Amino acid sequence: MKKNKLIFIFWLSFVLIGCSGMEERINNKAITKIERGNYIEASYLLNDAIKINPNYLDGMVNYRNIYPRALDQAIEKIDEYKKVFDYKKEAYASENLLKLKENYYYADDIVKQKLGLSLELPTIEELYKLKNTMSETYYNAGNELEGRKLNRIEKREKYFLYERGVELNSKYKDMVDRREKAYEKALVNTMIKFSKNTPTSYLNNLETQIEGNIARGRKRTLIRIFPLDNKKFIDAWDQGKVQNKINTGIKINLNYITMTPESIKKSVTPITWSEEHIVETKNGSVIKKLKKTYFKNDFYKMAHVKISFTYTMKDISSGEIIGSGTFHCIAQDSYRWSTFTGSIPKGKKRETSIRKLKSKEELIEMALSDAVLKISSDISEKI
């Protein structure tokens, strides 16, 4: 019984040590933030630490001490922007205050029980009141952009300001209506044209991937892609003739697709081993070792495809090039196997498993997908 108890205690200690590493590392990062005076970031980190382990004492003590200072720091920043009527920065600074309070409000019950005597827990009414105030601030930030000639980035920013305001309080004034109008103005209506040497069999798939990758990551995409025939595309690209309210054009040129044929490399390694034999002599049975050699033949098979694309993106209304780039992608497949010849020991297989390399079509598909991901990511940042 004693032995079992000792084993259990050892196991429990091992588990506790194993699970405490992550929260300790996060706590140490928080201490660094505290030393630098960044109490807000420190509070976020400490919240993560006690979320992992609500019984982590160091994290709990540090959170208790830093949380009020983080609140003060967030409020101080909000007041700083209020004084100069910078609604946008005030709105963004308010996000920290909301996150700090929500982190504590939605904390584990054990955490709230332990901290309840020393830290006041925000009420749900307090959180709603803060959200309403923030919604008004976002409204004011968006309103500052009304009646002005805005560039692409400012149009998107205006929409995002109203969108966040609606998330916080959809009933504030005409916020929803303003968001919808801002959305229509921020919307990017795009046309894409691939060069003629792009393989027809992959064209539809490429267009679908490009569209999906550009548009992802938002609840509501700000990008619509319109198919245009060659003449309409040229008219829009070269002469700025607007079709379907197109405001952006993207040309994607396939520079090359090169396929390296399958190649096999071989190496041979001699391996010596001993086999025991019983030999009968005048003096009786004698064990003798007979040296034998077999050969390990290692094979390495490989094939790869290289693809290069260049894209150019133009603002149709102004004729300005707003993005461009060249991307090189490689897809490859390889594997190793071995065969054994000569005096092979009993029980050893004569070869390891062999498989086929991926086909040329499969490798091209892999390389195209990689290229599309890189191009669409770059376009998303610049569009």
XYZ file of C-alpha atoms in Angstrom:
383
model
C 0.000 0.000 0.000
C 2.854 2.372 0.936
C 4.572 1.642 -2.360
C 1.397 2.434 -4.331
C 0.955 5.673 -2.389
C 4.532 6.750 -3.159
C 4.051 5.973 -6.859
C 0.831 8.035 -6.881
C 2.521 11.019 -5.177
C 5.421 10.853 -7.638
C 3.007 10.678 -10.587
C 0.957 13.604 -9.260
C 4.100 15.705 -8.782
C 5.177 14.874 -12.338
C 1.790 15.954 -13.747
C 1.783 19.222 -11.782
C 5.314 20.065 -12.895
C 4.451 19.233 -16.503
C 1.323 21.391 -16.638
C 2.837 24.430 -14.866
C 5.449 25.198 -17.531
C 3.228 27.100 -19.952
C 1.641 29.438 -17.376
C 5.058 30.159 -15.856
C 6.465 31.142 -19.239
C 3.470 33.427 -19.864
C 3.844 34.915 -16.375
C 7.515 35.668 -17.072
C 6.549 37.466 -20.284
C 4.007 39.478 -18.294
C 6.670 40.495 -15.781
C 8.800 41.811 -18.654
C 5.808 43.877 -19.842
C 5.294 45.201 -16.294
C 8.940 46.248 -16.059
C 8.456 48.200 -19.294
C 5.306 49.881 -17.979
C 2.911 48.104 -20.344
C 0.263 47.057 -17.818
C -2.449 46.419 -20.414
C -0.429 43.788 -22.304
C 0.740 42.332 -18.996
C -2.876 41.934 -17.875
C -3.749 40.096 -21.092
C -0.851 37.694 -20.579
C -1.679 37.074 -16.926
C -5.283 36.407 -17.875
C -4.003 33.734 -20.267
C -1.833 32.231 -17.529
C -4.640 31.848 -14.973
C -6.969 30.627 -17.721
C -4.585 27.711 -18.235
C -4.342 27.073 -14.505
C -6.792 28.915 -12.190
C -4.767 27.651 -9.207
C -1.512 29.221 -10.397
C -0.632 31.443 -7.401
C 2.030 33.701 -8.960
C -0.205 34.482 -11.924
C -3.175 35.165 -9.652
C -1.229 37.552 -7.400
C 0.273 39.413 -10.350
C -3.108 39.683 -12.075
C -4.690 41.057 -8.910
C -1.992 43.734 -8.637
C -1.802 44.680 -12.320
C -5.476 44.632 -13.372
C -6.375 47.983 -11.671
C -3.241 49.626 -13.101
C -4.125 48.306 -16.564
C -7.618 49.824 -16.262
C -6.111 53.170 -15.253
C -3.673 53.021 -18.173
C -6.478 52.301 -20.649
C -8.684 55.110 -19.273
C -5.730 57.519 -19.313
C -5.153 56.763 -23.001
C -8.846 57.244 -23.825
C -8.904 60.592 -22.015
C -5.768 61.680 -23.873
C -7.517 61.234 -27.248
C -10.781 62.702 -25.951
C -9.076 65.991 -25.165
C -7.984 66.443 -28.804
C -11.237 65.023 -30.269
C -9.425 62.178 -32.026
C -12.425 59.864 -32.204
C -10.706 57.109 -34.159
C -7.820 56.697 -31.715
C -10.233 57.046 -28.808
C -12.338 54.224 -30.246
C -9.324 51.957 -30.722
C -8.055 52.753 -27.210
C -11.491 51.887 -25.799
C -11.107 48.369 -27.167
C -8.419 47.749 -24.540
C -10.718 48.861 -21.738
C -13.497 46.598 -23.013
C -11.176 43.617 -23.398
C -9.736 44.090 -19.892
C -13.177 44.159 -18.304
C -14.538 41.287 -20.385
C -11.507 39.128 -19.565
C -12.262 39.473 -15.852
C -16.046 39.240 -16.246
C -15.823 35.984 -18.227
C -12.996 34.500 -16.133
C -13.278 31.068 -14.523
C -15.502 31.000 -11.408
C -12.509 29.904 -9.306
C -10.615 33.023 -10.403
C -13.546 35.312 -9.581
C -13.997 33.687 -6.168
C -10.341 34.200 -5.309
C -10.147 37.766 -6.619
C -13.657 38.920 -5.676
C -12.619 40.257 -2.264
C -9.845 42.464 -3.638
C -11.032 43.280 -7.184
C -14.446 44.623 -8.109
C -16.090 42.506 -10.796
C -17.605 44.476 -13.705
C -21.367 44.087 -14.080
C -23.111 43.207 -17.333
C -24.779 46.651 -17.207
C -21.340 48.266 -17.001
C -20.170 46.345 -20.071
C -23.263 47.312 -22.071
C -22.829 50.948 -21.084
C -19.197 50.871 -22.244
C -20.203 49.274 -25.552
C -22.828 51.970 -26.123
C -20.254 54.687 -25.438
C -17.794 53.031 -27.806
C -20.475 52.747 -30.490
C -20.998 56.495 -30.309
C -17.253 57.075 -30.585
C -17.003 54.839 -33.669
C -19.954 56.724 -35.152
C -18.158 60.033 -34.609
C -14.946 58.605 -36.101
C -16.803 57.504 -39.227
C -18.672 60.803 -39.395
C -15.347 62.654 -39.673
C -14.816 60.953 -43.030
C -18.241 61.934 -44.393
C -18.326 64.512 -47.193
C -14.645 64.073 -48.027
C -12.944 62.688 -51.098
C -11.497 59.422 -49.852
C -8.887 57.085 -51.276
C -9.265 53.304 -51.274
C -7.814 52.829 -47.796
C -9.946 55.598 -46.269
C -13.116 54.172 -47.832
C -12.405 50.795 -46.265
C -11.519 52.386 -42.956
C -14.797 54.313 -42.931
C -16.732 51.100 -43.517
C -14.833 49.234 -40.763
C -15.486 52.072 -38.291
C -19.234 51.893 -38.886
C -19.138 48.076 -38.978
C -17.553 47.938 -35.520
C -20.030 50.532 -34.274
C -22.917 48.336 -35.436
C -21.373 45.302 -33.678
C -21.318 47.261 -30.426
C -24.776 48.835 -30.741
C -26.768 48.434 -33.938
C -29.508 50.801 -32.706
C -27.346 53.887 -32.369
C -28.764 56.647 -34.614
C -28.486 55.783 -38.337
C -25.358 53.627 -37.865
C -26.661 50.660 -39.884
C -27.677 52.867 -42.811
C -24.300 54.605 -42.803
C -22.509 51.279 -42.716
C -24.403 50.088 -45.800
C -23.590 53.251 -47.753
C -19.936 53.039 -46.691
C -19.862 49.389 -47.774
C -21.050 50.207 -51.296
C -18.390 52.906 -51.679
C -15.624 50.725 -50.246
C -16.544 47.750 -52.415
C -13.810 46.769 -54.864
C -15.246 45.526 -58.159
C -12.443 43.598 -59.785
C -11.673 41.892 -63.079
C -8.926 39.301 -63.467
C -7.208 38.223 -66.675
C -4.725 35.367 -66.997
C -2.163 35.256 -69.810
C -2.920 33.045 -72.826
C -0.227 30.511 -71.935
C -2.013 29.575 -68.696
C -3.154 25.944 -69.095
C -6.875 25.944 -69.910
C -7.462 22.893 -67.724
C -6.334 24.856 -64.664
C -7.866 28.244 -65.525
C -11.252 27.896 -63.802
C -9.664 26.443 -60.710
C -7.149 29.310 -60.566
C -9.872 31.943 -60.862
C -11.901 30.283 -58.098
C -8.856 30.037 -55.799
C -7.811 33.648 -56.428
C -11.315 34.901 -55.706
C -11.651 32.780 -52.567
C -8.247 33.723 -51.174
C -8.692 37.450 -51.785
C -12.157 37.521 -50.291
C -11.579 35.423 -47.167
C -10.990 36.570 -43.602
C -13.930 38.948 -43.246
C -17.535 38.424 -42.232
C -18.376 40.354 -45.346
C -16.003 40.576 -48.268
C -15.217 43.953 -49.795
C -14.199 42.364 -53.084
C -16.353 41.250 -56.001
C -14.789 39.666 -59.052
C -16.559 40.093 -62.386
C -15.861 37.964 -65.467
C -15.251 40.134 -68.552
C -14.569 39.079 -72.124
C -11.225 40.002 -73.632
C -12.452 43.159 -75.416
C -14.189 44.597 -72.342
C -11.133 43.868 -70.236
C -8.830 45.667 -72.706
C -11.246 48.631 -72.913
C -11.298 48.918 -69.125
C -7.549 48.359 -68.678
C -6.251 50.531 -71.519
C -8.935 53.173 -71.841
C -10.577 53.222 -68.417
C -13.999 52.366 -69.827
C -16.015 51.254 -66.817
C -17.995 48.020 -67.146
C -20.248 46.878 -64.301
C -18.726 49.633 -62.142
C -15.326 47.947 -62.402
C -12.727 49.957 -60.486
C -9.813 47.511 -60.307
C -8.061 45.328 -62.865
C -5.604 42.493 -62.258
C -3.376 40.926 -64.911
C -1.721 37.623 -64.032
C 0.977 36.345 -66.387
C 2.374 32.837 -66.308
C 6.132 33.232 -66.860
C 6.951 29.535 -67.085
C 6.199 25.984 -65.969
C 9.249 23.724 -65.961
C 9.179 20.049 -65.107
C 12.307 18.228 -64.002
C 12.088 14.598 -65.180
C 12.185 11.822 -62.623
C 15.728 11.116 -61.468
C 17.098 8.264 -59.423
C 20.269 8.337 -57.346
C 21.807 5.111 -56.129
C 24.382 4.326 -53.473
C 25.733 0.934 -52.341
C 26.893 0.121 -48.820
C 28.562 -3.221 -47.968
C 27.482 -4.678 -44.612
C 29.431 -7.456 -42.899
C 27.862 -9.827 -40.413
C 28.776 -13.109 -38.739
C 26.948 -16.402 -38.876
C 27.652 -19.055 -36.250
C 28.273 -22.680 -37.278
C 28.793 -25.757 -35.101
C 31.755 -27.797 -36.285
C 32.475 -31.283 -34.970
C 36.168 -31.853 -34.109
C 38.189 -34.498 -32.234
C 37.785 -32.415 -29.121
C 34.032 -32.131 -29.540
C 31.676 -29.486 -30.940
C 33.156 -26.065 -31.671
C 31.256 -22.895 -32.543
C 32.851 -21.042 -35.434
C 31.863 -17.670 -36.820
C 31.734 -17.279 -40.561
C 31.926 -13.714 -41.865
C 29.498 -12.865 -44.621
C 28.780 -9.738 -46.625
C 25.634 -8.359 -48.163
C 24.955 -5.068 -49.915
C 22.432 -2.368 -49.100
C 21.400 -0.575 -52.308
C 19.843 2.807 -51.431
C 17.712 4.575 -54.049
C 16.463 8.165 -54.011
C 13.802 9.117 -56.550
C 12.689 12.715 -57.139
C 10.741 14.965 -59.525
C 9.734 18.606 -59.228
C 7.870 21.392 -61.006
C 8.788 25.091 -60.986
C 6.183 27.773 -61.703
C 6.526 31.542 -61.940
C 3.733 34.141 -62.050
C 3.811 37.935 -62.288
C 0.786 40.057 -61.498
C -0.004 43.741 -62.062
C -2.962 45.513 -60.425
C -4.362 48.816 -61.644
C -6.878 51.349 -60.345
C -9.054 51.692 -63.453
C -10.399 55.145 -62.636
C -6.990 56.766 -62.072
C -4.791 54.457 -64.172
C -2.435 54.080 -61.195
C -0.613 50.766 -60.630
C -1.493 49.887 -57.048
C 0.216 46.512 -56.802
C 2.577 44.124 -58.552
C 4.845 41.196 -57.818
C 6.547 38.079 -59.127
C 6.275 34.761 -57.318
C 8.245 31.558 -57.904
C 6.903 28.292 -56.535
C 8.237 24.749 -56.470
C 6.339 21.508 -55.912
C 8.314 18.315 -55.522
C 7.877 14.715 -54.580
C 10.550 12.268 -53.515
C 11.029 9.037 -51.624
C 13.738 6.573 -50.649
C 13.819 2.806 -50.725
C 16.409 0.076 -50.388
C 17.137 -3.384 -51.766
C 19.495 -5.953 -50.296
C 21.691 -8.386 -52.248
C 24.369 -10.919 -51.346
C 24.437 -13.100 -48.243
C 21.414 -11.654 -46.459
C 20.716 -12.729 -42.852
C 17.668 -14.928 -42.382
C 14.467 -12.995 -41.761
C 15.611 -9.797 -43.479
C 13.444 -8.560 -46.352
C 15.094 -8.138 -49.733
C 13.573 -4.660 -50.282
C 11.649 -1.911 -48.531
C 8.316 -0.604 -49.847
C 8.234 1.218 -53.180
C 5.632 3.713 -54.343
C 4.997 5.881 -57.391
C 5.916 9.546 -57.546
C 3.136 12.073 -57.907
C 2.171 12.675 -61.506
C 3.152 15.768 -63.479
C -0.436 17.014 -63.243
C -0.483 16.592 -59.451
C 2.812 18.478 -59.055
C 1.614 21.329 -61.285
C -1.587 21.532 -59.219
C 0.470 21.777 -56.018
C 2.732 24.494 -57.438
C -0.224 26.468 -58.822
C -2.003 26.373 -55.451
C 1.111 27.688 -53.721
C 1.531 30.453 -56.302
C -2.129 31.472 -56.069
C -1.915 31.660 -52.269
C 1.118 33.971 -52.433
C -0.325 36.192 -55.181
C -3.755 36.507 -53.577
C -2.222 37.309 -50.183
C -0.168 40.114 -51.752
C -3.195 41.418 -53.668
C -5.313 41.420 -50.493
C -2.814 43.704 -48.772
C -2.646 46.164 -51.660
C -6.114 46.127 -53.178
